[in-house]
């Protein structure tokens, strides 16, 4: 017999088995399956922990055998483990097989959940509008400090990144446009290209996307962690409305600041485009200005008019997801990322809707 | 017989200008339950964090089971101590059963169903109902969270159990059940327990020895009976206050 494994293997005796060596968690995998039916003698054990005791006792219970020879300390341990053993043999968990029917069921549930979520966020939006109307009727209830703070946080602090982004987009459009238009000898139309694309679409859309990434996530994280630490409940018990205290200042700050950021983006985009046309096509700033003034001002108005709508979408989604956070840290992360994805998606969806609307209205 | 499983010598911990520990010595002997008390801000939790290597002290040495916590590789030692933080510190993204399995995953390779059975055993040993294993920590009451935290601390059958205010925030019945539980487990599992607490009932019910922290050092150690004779004003008012009289039944 190989002596290497005999140290802890149970040795068979006429009455049952005599255990020796360490019966501990670290060796549990090796020990599993070595026990046989019959009474168990523990006198040779050098170490026993709860895992070892569990193994011995589950085996003994299955075969109805006795466990003998425990020291007083081991007896205490065995008793504690025995008292804690589950009542019946534990059921074997089978890997769940997902049937086609269950998949359809899941799709149904998913759709129903999505519809319910849409209903809830619409309800939340209604609540925000109602509080907004309330604060118009009673301006004293408006939280000015909070509003100004969030205007700085979401507006002023976003200016550098928004301006830089728009400046670069202006350069890209001028460069790409010039390349194409030069083939027709229509270089000068690059000004119209820049003006229309930046003022009407890109300036405000990309600003909204950046703000969605910056502020929707910040709103969800801030309100969500307040929710986790029961600060939101504390507000309610003080008779303060979380929508009025937390949500309204944030949404209003975005509502006021996003058009301003959009204007800054427009200016930076034109600046970038203008510089690039000058450098690449030799269109002088004076000429650029003349052509720019020839384009219809409605492009700018259409662009900037979308800003408040985008602001409300971003603010409401960010705050709503924050208020959905539950007790655990994981839900905070999940909802923050959901807020950003939803906000960006909804902004683009709204932009597409506006395009159709303006096309139909002939603007 | 009087082997020290934890040996802290000359511990100094500073935070900026605030000196929390200033040359603190403390021992935990094998098989005993040591209660550590002290006013708020006397560094009880910092001491516990220093012992398990979470807080790097500015000076001094910490030895656990003969291993220098400050310099040695702690992988093996971590399997020999269990820590229960205030309010359990359960991983909120895992179920209670998975929380108890977590230390086993880190230290040993075990089959998943075996690990689950052992986790269920530990949960039953700390008095949690079988269905608690599948719940998330946020679904549990404060008392159940503490029990789950204890089950996780006991997952690897440690020799040393370090508890940070295990009964804080529990109702008196739950707190006294917890005291009984610790006393029973300590007997059954042959634990040495380092117990930070404010609760005089817990001291009375579970502790063999009590250490009082003050001024960055251990002011006095001894049994509860010895504490009652200490003249220091803080110790006197702690063990002779109205709550103490109620708890000690005199």
Coordinates of C-alpha atoms in Angstrom, one line a residue:
Chain A
X1 CA 0.0 0.0 0.0
X2 CA 1.3 3.5 -0.8
X3 CA 2.0 5.1 2.6
X4 CA 1.7 8.6 1.3
X5 CA -2.1 8.7 1.5
X6 CA -2.6 6.4 4.4
X7 CA -1.9 9.1 6.9
X8 CA -5.4 10.6 6.7
X9 CA -7.4 7.9 4.9
X10 CA -9.9 6.2 7.2
X11 CA -8.6 2.8 8.1
X12 CA -11.2 0.0 8.0
X13 CA -11.8 -1.8 11.3
X14 CA -14.3 -4.6 12.0
X15 CA -16.7 -2.2 13.6
X16 CA -16.4 0.6 11.1
X17 CA -13.6 3.1 10.4
X18 CA -10.9 4.8 12.4
X19 CA -10.0 8.3 11.2
X20 CA -6.6 9.9 11.5
X21 CA -4.8 13.1 10.5
X22 CA -6.4 16.5 9.9
X23 CA -10.1 16.8 9.0
X24 CA -10.1 20.4 8.0
X25 CA -11.4 22.7 5.3
X26 CA -8.1 22.9 3.5
X27 CA -8.2 19.1 2.9
X28 CA -12.0 18.8 2.4
X29 CA -11.9 18.1 -1.3
X30 CA -9.4 15.3 -0.8
X31 CA -11.4 13.8 2.1
X32 CA -14.7 13.8 0.3
X33 CA -15.7 10.3 -0.6
X34 CA -13.2 8.6 1.6
X35 CA -15.6 7.9 4.4
X36 CA -17.6 4.6 4.3
X37 CA -20.6 3.4 6.2
X38 CA -20.2 2.2 9.7
X39 CA -19.3 3.7 13.0
X40 CA -16.6 6.3 13.0
X41 CA -13.8 6.4 15.6
X42 CA -12.2 9.8 16.0
X43 CA -9.4 9.0 18.5
X44 CA -6.7 9.3 15.9
X45 CA -7.7 12.8 14.7
X46 CA -5.1 15.4 15.0
X47 CA -7.3 18.4 13.9
X48 CA -11.0 18.9 13.4
X49 CA -12.8 22.0 12.2
X50 CA -16.5 22.7 11.3
X51 CA -15.9 21.6 7.7
X52 CA -14.4 18.2 8.9
X53 CA -17.2 17.8 11.4
X54 CA -19.8 18.5 8.8
X55 CA -18.3 15.9 6.5
X56 CA -18.2 13.2 9.3
X57 CA -21.7 14.1 10.5
X58 CA -23.4 14.2 7.1
X59 CA -21.9 10.8 6.3
X60 CA -22.9 9.4 9.7
X61 CA -26.4 10.7 9.4
X62 CA -26.8 9.2 6.0
X63 CA -25.8 5.7 7.1
X64 CA -27.2 6.0 10.6
X65 CA -23.8 5.2 12.2
X66 CA -22.3 6.4 15.4
X67 CA -19.4 8.8 15.9
X68 CA -17.1 7.7 18.8
X69 CA -13.9 8.7 20.5
X70 CA -14.3 12.5 20.3
X71 CA -12.4 14.7 22.8
X72 CA -14.5 17.1 25.0
X73 CA -13.6 20.0 22.7
X74 CA -14.5 17.9 19.6
X75 CA -17.7 16.9 21.2
X76 CA -18.7 20.5 21.6
X77 CA -17.8 21.2 18.0
X78 CA -19.7 18.2 16.7
X79 CA -22.8 19.2 18.7
X80 CA -22.7 22.7 17.4
X81 CA -22.4 21.5 13.8
X82 CA -25.0 18.8 14.4
X83 CA -27.5 21.4 15.7
X84 CA -26.9 23.5 12.6
X85 CA -27.2 20.8 10.0
X86 CA -30.1 21.4 7.6
X87 CA -33.2 19.3 8.4
X88 CA -33.2 17.2 5.2
X89 CA -30.6 16.2 2.8
X90 CA -29.9 19.2 0.6
X91 CA -31.5 19.1 -2.8
X92 CA -29.1 19.0 -5.8
X93 CA -29.4 22.2 -7.7
X94 CA -29.7 21.5 -11.4
X95 CA -28.4 23.9 -14.0
X96 CA -31.5 25.8 -15.3
X97 CA -32.4 24.9 -18.8
X98 CA -34.1 27.8 -20.6
X99 CA -36.8 26.7 -22.8
X100 CA -38.2 28.6 -25.8
X101 CA -41.3 29.3 -23.9
X102 CA -39.4 30.8 -21.0
X103 CA -37.5 33.0 -23.5
X104 CA -40.8 34.3 -24.8
X105 CA -41.9 34.8 -21.3
X106 CA -38.8 36.8 -20.6
X107 CA -39.4 39.0 -23.6
X108 CA -43.0 39.6 -22.4
X109 CA -41.8 40.5 -19.0
X110 CA -39.1 42.7 -20.4
X111 CA -41.6 44.5 -22.6
X112 CA -44.0 44.9 -19.7
X113 CA -41.2 46.2 -17.5
X114 CA -40.1 48.7 -20.1
X115 CA -43.7 50.0 -20.5
X116 CA -44.1 50.3 -16.7
X117 CA -40.7 52.1 -16.6
X118 CA -41.9 54.5 -19.3
X119 CA -45.1 55.1 -17.4
X120 CA -43.2 55.8 -14.2
X121 CA -40.7 58.2 -15.8
X122 CA -43.6 60.0 -17.5
X123 CA -45.3 60.3 -14.1
X124 CA -42.1 61.6 -12.6
X125 CA -41.8 64.2 -15.4
X126 CA -45.4 65.3 -14.6
X127 CA -44.3 65.7 -11.0
X128 CA -41.4 67.8 -12.0
X129 CA -43.6 70.0 -14.2
X130 CA -46.1 70.4 -11.3
X131 CA -43.4 71.4 -8.9
X132 CA -42.1 73.8 -11.5
X133 CA -45.5 75.4 -11.9
X134 CA -45.7 75.5 -8.1
X135 CA -42.4 77.3 -7.8
X136 CA -43.6 79.8 -10.4
X137 CA -46.6 80.6 -8.3
X138 CA -44.6 80.7 -5.1
X139 CA -41.1 82.0 -6.1
X140 CA -40.0 81.9 -2.5
X141 CA -40.0 78.1 -2.6
X142 CA -37.4 78.1 -5.3
X143 CA -34.0 77.0 -4.0
X144 CA -31.9 79.8 -5.5
X145 CA -28.6 78.7 -3.9
X146 CA -29.0 75.2 -5.1
X147 CA -30.0 76.4 -8.6
X148 CA -27.0 78.7 -8.9
X149 CA -24.7 75.9 -7.7
X150 CA -26.0 73.5 -10.2
X151 CA -25.8 76.2 -13.0
X152 CA -22.1 76.5 -12.2
X153 CA -21.6 72.8 -11.9
X154 CA -23.4 71.8 -15.1
X155 CA -23.1 75.0 -17.1
X156 CA -20.0 77.0 -16.4
X157 CA -17.7 74.1 -15.6
X158 CA -18.7 72.4 -18.9
X159 CA -17.8 75.4 -21.0
X160 CA -14.1 74.4 -21.7
X161 CA -14.9 70.9 -22.9
X162 CA -18.0 72.0 -24.9
X163 CA -16.1 74.8 -26.6
X164 CA -13.1 72.6 -27.4
X165 CA -15.3 69.9 -28.8
X166 CA -17.3 72.3 -31.0
X167 CA -14.1 74.0 -32.2
X168 CA -12.7 70.6 -33.3
X169 CA -15.9 69.6 -35.0
X170 CA -15.8 72.9 -36.9
X171 CA -12.3 72.1 -38.1
X172 CA -13.3 68.6 -39.1
X173 CA -16.3 69.7 -41.1
X174 CA -14.4 72.5 -42.9
X175 CA -11.6 70.2 -43.7
X176 CA -13.8 67.3 -45.0
X177 CA -16.2 69.7 -46.7
X178 CA -13.4 71.6 -48.5
X179 CA -12.0 68.4 -49.8
X180 CA -15.3 67.4 -51.4
X181 CA -16.4 70.9 -52.6
X182 CA -13.1 71.6 -54.2
X183 CA -13.8 68.9 -56.8
X184 CA -16.7 71.0 -58.0
X185 CA -14.9 74.3 -57.6
X186 CA -17.5 75.3 -55.0
X187 CA -15.1 75.9 -52.1
X188 CA -16.9 78.9 -51.0
X189 CA -20.0 76.9 -50.1
X190 CA -18.0 75.4 -47.3
X191 CA -19.2 78.4 -45.2
X192 CA -22.8 77.3 -45.7
X193 CA -21.9 73.8 -44.9
X194 CA -20.3 74.8 -41.7
X195 CA -23.0 77.3 -40.7
X196 CA -25.9 75.0 -41.4
X197 CA -24.4 71.8 -39.9
X198 CA -23.0 73.4 -36.8
X199 CA -25.8 75.8 -36.1
X200 CA -28.7 73.6 -36.9
X201 CA -27.6 70.2 -35.7
X202 CA -24.1 69.4 -34.5
X203 CA -23.5 72.3 -32.1
X204 CA -26.5 71.6 -29.9
X205 CA -26.6 67.8 -30.4
X206 CA -23.0 67.2 -29.4
X207 CA -23.3 69.6 -26.5
X208 CA -26.3 67.7 -25.3
X209 CA -24.4 64.4 -25.6
X210 CA -21.5 65.8 -23.6
X211 CA -23.8 67.2 -21.0
X212 CA -25.7 63.9 -20.8
X213 CA -22.4 62.2 -20.1
X214 CA -21.3 64.7 -17.5
X215 CA -24.4 65.8 -15.7
X216 CA -26.9 62.9 -16.1
X217 CA -24.3 60.6 -14.5
X218 CA -23.5 63.2 -11.8
X219 CA -27.2 63.6 -11.0
X220 CA -27.8 59.9 -10.7
X221 CA -24.7 59.3 -8.6
X222 CA -25.4 62.2 -6.2
X223 CA -29.2 61.5 -5.7
X224 CA -28.6 57.8 -5.7
X225 CA -26.0 57.9 -2.9
X226 CA -28.4 60.2 -0.9
X227 CA -31.1 57.6 -1.5
X228 CA -28.8 54.8 -0.2
X229 CA -28.0 56.7 3.0
X230 CA -31.7 57.4 3.6
X231 CA -31.1 61.1 3.2
X232 CA -34.1 61.2 0.8
X233 CA -36.3 59.7 3.4
X234 CA -34.9 62.1 6.0
X235 CA -36.0 65.0 3.7
X236 CA -39.5 63.5 3.4
X237 CA -39.9 63.2 7.2
X238 CA -38.9 66.9 7.4
X239 CA -41.8 67.6 5.1
X240 CA -39.5 68.6 2.2
X241 CA -40.3 67.2 -1.2
X242 CA -37.3 65.5 -2.8
X243 CA -38.5 66.6 -6.2
X244 CA -38.6 70.2 -5.2
X245 CA -35.3 70.1 -3.2
X246 CA -33.2 67.8 -5.3
X247 CA -34.7 67.5 -8.8
X248 CA -36.1 70.9 -9.6
X249 CA -32.9 72.9 -9.1
X250 CA -30.9 70.4 -11.3
X251 CA -33.4 70.3 -14.1
X252 CA -33.9 74.1 -14.1
X253 CA -30.1 74.6 -14.0
X254 CA -29.8 72.5 -17.1
X255 CA -32.8 74.2 -18.7
X256 CA -31.2 77.5 -18.3
X257 CA -27.6 76.5 -19.1
X258 CA -27.9 74.2 -22.0
X259 CA -29.0 76.9 -24.5
X260 CA -26.0 79.0 -23.3
X261 CA -23.7 76.0 -23.8
X262 CA -25.3 75.5 -27.2
X263 CA -24.6 79.1 -28.2
X264 CA -21.0 78.8 -27.0
X265 CA -20.7 75.6 -29.0
X266 CA -22.1 77.3 -32.1
X267 CA -19.6 80.2 -31.7
X268 CA -16.6 77.8 -31.2
X269 CA -17.7 75.6 -34.1
X270 CA -17.9 78.6 -36.4
X271 CA -14.5 79.8 -35.2
X272 CA -12.9 76.4 -35.8
X273 CA -14.6 76.2 -39.2
X274 CA -13.6 79.7 -40.2
X275 CA -10.0 79.3 -39.2
X276 CA -9.8 76.0 -41.2
X277 CA -11.4 77.6 -44.3
X278 CA -9.0 80.5 -44.1
X279 CA -6.0 78.2 -43.8
X280 CA -7.1 75.5 -46.2
X281 CA -9.1 77.3 -48.8
X282 CA -8.0 80.9 -48.4
X283 CA -11.4 82.1 -47.5
X284 CA -10.7 85.3 -45.6
X285 CA -12.5 86.1 -42.3
X286 CA -14.2 89.0 -44.1
X287 CA -15.5 86.7 -46.8
X288 CA -16.5 84.1 -44.3
X289 CA -18.5 86.7 -42.4
X290 CA -20.3 87.9 -45.5
X291 CA -21.3 84.4 -46.6
X292 CA -22.3 83.6 -43.0
X293 CA -24.6 86.5 -42.8
X294 CA -26.3 85.3 -46.0
X295 CA -27.3 82.1 -44.5
X296 CA -30.8 82.0 -43.0
X297 CA -30.9 82.8 -39.3
X298 CA -33.6 80.2 -38.8
X299 CA -30.9 77.5 -38.8
X300 CA -29.5 79.0 -35.6
X301 CA -32.9 79.4 -34.1
X302 CA -33.9 75.8 -34.9
X303 CA -30.8 74.6 -33.3
X304 CA -31.0 76.6 -30.1
X305 CA -34.7 76.0 -29.7
X306 CA -34.0 72.3 -29.2
X307 CA -31.7 73.0 -26.3
X308 CA -34.3 73.4 -23.5
X309 CA -36.0 70.2 -24.6
X310 CA -32.7 68.3 -24.5
X311 CA -32.0 69.8 -21.1
X312 CA -35.3 68.6 -19.6
X313 CA -34.7 65.1 -21.1
X314 CA -31.2 64.9 -19.6
X315 CA -32.2 66.3 -16.2
X316 CA -35.3 64.3 -15.7
X317 CA -33.7 61.0 -16.7
X318 CA -30.6 61.6 -14.5
X319 CA -32.7 62.5 -11.4
X320 CA -35.2 59.8 -12.0
X321 CA -32.6 57.0 -12.2
X322 CA -31.0 58.5 -9.1
X323 CA -34.2 58.0 -7.2
X324 CA -34.5 54.4 -8.4
X325 CA -31.3 53.4 -6.5
X326 CA -31.8 50.7 -3.9
X327 CA -29.8 49.7 -0.9
X328 CA -26.8 48.2 -2.6
X329 CA -23.7 49.8 -4.2
X330 CA -24.2 47.8 -7.4
X331 CA -27.5 49.3 -8.3
X332 CA -25.9 52.8 -8.0
X333 CA -23.4 51.9 -10.7
X334 CA -25.9 50.1 -12.9
X335 CA -28.4 53.0 -12.8
X336 CA -25.7 55.6 -13.4
X337 CA -24.7 54.0 -16.6
X338 CA -28.3 53.4 -17.5
X339 CA -29.0 57.1 -17.0
X340 CA -26.2 58.1 -19.4
X341 CA -27.2 55.7 -22.1
X342 CA -30.9 56.6 -21.8
X343 CA -30.3 60.3 -21.8
X344 CA -28.1 60.1 -24.9
X345 CA -30.5 57.8 -26.7
X346 CA -33.5 60.0 -25.8
X347 CA -31.6 63.2 -26.9
X348 CA -30.9 61.6 -30.3
X349 CA -34.4 60.3 -30.6
X350 CA -35.8 63.8 -29.8
X351 CA -33.4 65.3 -32.3
X352 CA -34.7 63.0 -35.0
X353 CA -38.2 63.8 -34.1
X354 CA -37.4 67.5 -34.4
X355 CA -35.9 67.0 -37.8
X356 CA -39.1 65.3 -39.0
X357 CA -41.2 68.0 -37.4
X358 CA -39.2 70.9 -38.9
X359 CA -39.2 69.3 -42.3
X360 CA -42.9 68.8 -42.2
X361 CA -43.4 72.4 -41.0
X362 CA -41.1 73.6 -43.7
X363 CA -38.7 75.5 -41.4
Chain B
X1 CA -0.6 27.5 28.1
X2 CA -0.7 31.3 28.2
X3 CA 0.2 31.7 24.6
X4 CA -0.3 35.2 23.1
X5 CA -2.1 34.9 19.8
X6 CA -2.0 38.7 19.3
X7 CA 0.8 40.7 20.6
X8 CA 0.9 44.5 20.1
X9 CA 4.0 46.4 21.3
X10 CA 4.6 50.1 21.3
X11 CA 1.9 50.9 18.8
X12 CA 1.9 54.5 17.6
X13 CA -0.8 55.8 15.2
X14 CA -1.1 59.5 14.3
X15 CA -3.5 61.2 12.0
X16 CA -2.1 64.6 11.3
X17 CA -1.5 66.1 14.7
X18 CA -3.9 63.8 16.5
X19 CA -2.1 61.0 18.2
X20 CA -4.5 58.1 18.6
X21 CA -2.1 55.5 19.9
X22 CA 1.0 56.4 21.7
X23 CA 3.1 53.3 22.7
X24 CA 0.2 51.0 23.2
X25 CA 0.8 47.4 24.3
X26 CA -1.9 44.8 24.3
X27 CA -2.1 41.0 24.3
X28 CA -4.8 38.5 23.3
X29 CA -4.2 35.1 24.9
X30 CA -5.3 31.9 23.3
X31 CA -8.8 30.9 24.2
X32 CA -9.9 34.1 25.9
X33 CA -12.4 36.7 25.1
X34 CA -10.8 40.2 25.5
X35 CA -13.2 43.1 25.6
X36 CA -11.7 46.4 24.6
X37 CA -13.5 49.5 25.8
X38 CA -12.8 53.2 25.8
X39 CA -14.5 56.5 25.1
X40 CA -15.2 57.5 21.6
X41 CA -12.1 58.5 19.8
X42 CA -9.7 56.5 21.9
X43 CA -8.7 54.4 18.9
X44 CA -10.5 51.1 19.5
X45 CA -11.3 50.6 15.8
X46 CA -7.9 51.9 14.8
X47 CA -6.3 49.3 17.0
X48 CA -8.4 46.6 15.4
X49 CA -7.5 47.8 12.0
X50 CA -3.8 47.9 13.0
X51 CA -4.0 44.3 14.2
X52 CA -5.4 43.0 10.8
X53 CA -3.0 45.1 8.8
X54 CA -5.5 47.6 7.4
X55 CA -3.8 50.5 9.2
X56 CA -0.1 51.0 8.9
X57 CA 1.1 52.3 12.2
X58 CA 3.7 55.0 12.6
X59 CA 5.7 52.9 15.0
X60 CA 5.5 49.7 17.0
X61 CA 5.0 46.0 16.2
X62 CA 2.0 43.8 15.7
X63 CA 2.3 40.0 15.8
X64 CA -0.6 37.7 15.1
X65 CA 0.0 34.0 15.7
X66 CA 3.8 34.8 15.7
X67 CA 3.6 36.5 12.3
X68 CA 4.6 40.1 12.0
X69 CA 1.6 41.7 10.4
X70 CA 3.6 44.8 9.2
X71 CA 6.2 42.9 7.1
X72 CA 5.1 39.3 6.5
X73 CA 3.0 38.0 3.7
X74 CA -0.5 37.7 5.3
X75 CA -2.0 35.2 2.8
X76 CA -1.8 32.2 5.2
X77 CA -2.6 34.3 8.3
X78 CA -5.7 35.7 6.8
X79 CA -7.2 32.2 6.9
X80 CA -6.6 32.1 10.6
X81 CA -8.4 35.2 11.6
X82 CA -11.9 36.4 11.0
X83 CA -12.9 40.0 11.1
X84 CA -16.4 41.3 11.6
X85 CA -16.8 45.0 10.9
X86 CA -19.4 47.3 12.3
X87 CA -22.7 46.5 10.6
X88 CA -21.2 43.5 8.9
X89 CA -19.6 45.1 5.9
X90 CA -21.2 42.5 3.7
X91 CA -20.6 42.8 0.0
X92 CA -23.9 44.3 -1.1
X93 CA -23.8 42.8 -4.6
X94 CA -23.5 39.2 -3.3
X95 CA -26.2 37.2 -1.6
X96 CA -25.6 36.3 2.0
X97 CA -24.5 32.8 1.1
X98 CA -22.1 34.1 -1.5
X99 CA -20.7 36.5 1.1
X100 CA -19.9 33.5 3.4
X101 CA -18.4 31.6 0.4
X102 CA -16.2 34.6 -0.5
X103 CA -13.4 33.8 2.0
X104 CA -13.5 30.1 1.0
X105 CA -13.2 31.1 -2.7
X106 CA -10.1 33.2 -1.9
X107 CA -8.3 30.6 0.2
X108 CA -9.3 27.2 -1.1
X109 CA -10.5 25.5 -4.3
X110 CA -13.8 23.8 -3.4
X111 CA -16.6 22.4 -5.5
X112 CA -19.4 25.0 -5.7
X113 CA -22.1 22.8 -4.1
X114 CA -19.7 21.8 -1.3
X115 CA -18.9 25.4 -0.7
X116 CA -22.6 26.2 -0.6
X117 CA -23.3 23.5 1.9
X118 CA -20.6 24.7 4.2
X119 CA -21.8 28.3 3.8
X120 CA -25.3 27.1 4.8
X121 CA -23.9 25.3 7.8
X122 CA -22.2 28.5 8.9
X123 CA -25.3 30.5 8.4
X124 CA -27.3 28.0 10.5
X125 CA -24.6 28.1 13.2
X126 CA -25.0 31.8 13.6
X127 CA -28.7 31.3 13.9
X128 CA -29.9 32.5 10.5
X129 CA -32.9 30.8 8.9
X130 CA -32.2 28.7 5.8
X131 CA -33.9 31.1 3.4
X132 CA -31.6 34.0 4.5
X133 CA -28.8 32.5 2.3
X134 CA -30.4 33.5 -0.9
X135 CA -31.2 37.1 0.2
X136 CA -29.1 40.2 -0.4
X137 CA -27.7 42.1 2.6
X138 CA -30.0 45.0 1.9
X139 CA -33.0 42.7 2.5
X140 CA -31.8 41.8 6.0
X141 CA -32.5 43.5 9.3
X142 CA -29.6 45.0 11.3
X143 CA -29.4 42.0 13.6
X144 CA -29.4 39.5 10.7
X145 CA -26.7 41.5 8.9
X146 CA -24.5 41.2 12.0
X147 CA -25.1 37.5 12.2
X148 CA -24.3 37.2 8.5
X149 CA -21.1 39.2 9.0
X150 CA -20.2 36.8 11.8
X151 CA -20.8 33.8 9.6
X152 CA -18.5 35.3 7.0
X153 CA -15.9 36.0 9.7
X154 CA -16.2 32.3 10.8
X155 CA -16.2 30.9 7.2
X156 CA -12.6 29.5 7.4
X157 CA -12.8 28.3 11.1
X158 CA -10.4 31.0 12.3
X159 CA -8.5 30.8 15.5
X160 CA -8.9 34.5 16.2
X161 CA -12.1 36.4 15.8
X162 CA -12.0 40.2 15.8
X163 CA -15.3 41.9 16.3
X164 CA -16.0 45.6 16.0
X165 CA -19.0 46.6 18.1
X166 CA -21.0 43.5 17.3
X167 CA -24.0 44.5 19.4
X168 CA -24.1 48.2 18.5
X169 CA -27.5 49.1 17.1
X170 CA -29.2 45.9 18.1
X171 CA -32.3 45.7 20.3
X172 CA -31.6 44.3 23.8
X173 CA -33.0 40.9 23.0
X174 CA -31.0 40.6 19.7
X175 CA -27.9 41.9 21.5
X176 CA -28.2 39.4 24.3
X177 CA -28.8 36.6 21.8
X178 CA -25.6 37.7 20.0
X179 CA -23.7 37.6 23.3
X180 CA -24.9 34.1 23.9
X181 CA -24.0 33.1 20.4
X182 CA -20.5 34.4 20.7
X183 CA -20.0 32.6 24.0
X184 CA -21.3 29.4 22.5
X185 CA -19.3 29.6 19.3
X186 CA -16.2 30.4 21.2
X187 CA -16.6 27.3 23.3
X188 CA -17.4 25.1 20.3
X189 CA -14.8 26.5 17.9
X190 CA -12.1 27.2 20.5
X191 CA -11.8 30.8 19.5
X192 CA -9.8 33.6 20.8
X193 CA -11.9 36.7 20.6
X194 CA -10.9 40.4 20.3
X195 CA -14.0 42.3 21.0
X196 CA -14.4 46.0 20.7
X197 CA -17.5 47.2 22.3
X198 CA -19.4 49.8 24.2
X199 CA -21.9 47.4 25.5
X200 CA -21.5 46.7 29.2
X201 CA -23.9 43.8 29.0
X202 CA -21.6 42.2 26.4
X203 CA -18.6 42.7 28.6
X204 CA -20.5 41.0 31.4
X205 CA -21.8 38.1 29.4
X206 CA -18.8 37.2 27.2
X207 CA -15.5 38.7 28.3
X208 CA -12.8 37.0 30.4
X209 CA -10.7 40.1 30.5
X210 CA -11.3 43.7 29.8
X211 CA -8.8 46.3 28.5
X212 CA -9.6 50.0 28.9
X213 CA -8.0 52.4 26.3
X214 CA -7.3 56.0 27.3
X215 CA -4.7 58.5 26.3
X216 CA -3.3 56.4 23.5
X217 CA -2.5 53.5 25.8
X218 CA -4.1 50.6 27.6
X219 CA -5.0 52.2 30.9
X220 CA -5.8 49.0 32.8
X221 CA -6.7 45.4 32.1
X222 CA -8.4 42.8 34.2
X223 CA -11.6 41.0 34.9
X224 CA -14.9 42.7 35.3
X225 CA -14.6 42.4 39.1
X226 CA -11.2 44.1 39.0
X227 CA -12.6 46.9 36.8
X228 CA -15.1 47.7 39.5
X229 CA -12.3 48.6 41.9
X230 CA -10.3 50.8 39.5
X231 CA -10.2 54.4 40.8
X232 CA -9.6 56.2 37.5
X233 CA -12.6 58.6 37.0
X234 CA -13.5 57.4 33.5
X235 CA -13.3 53.7 34.4
X236 CA -15.2 54.4 37.6
X237 CA -18.0 56.2 35.9
X238 CA -18.1 53.6 33.1
X239 CA -18.4 50.6 35.4
X240 CA -20.5 52.4 38.1
X241 CA -22.8 54.4 36.0
X242 CA -26.6 53.8 36.1
X243 CA -26.4 51.6 32.9
X244 CA -23.6 49.6 34.4
X245 CA -25.6 49.0 37.6
X246 CA -28.6 47.9 35.6
X247 CA -26.4 45.6 33.5
X248 CA -24.4 44.1 36.4
X249 CA -27.5 43.7 38.5
X250 CA -26.4 45.5 41.7

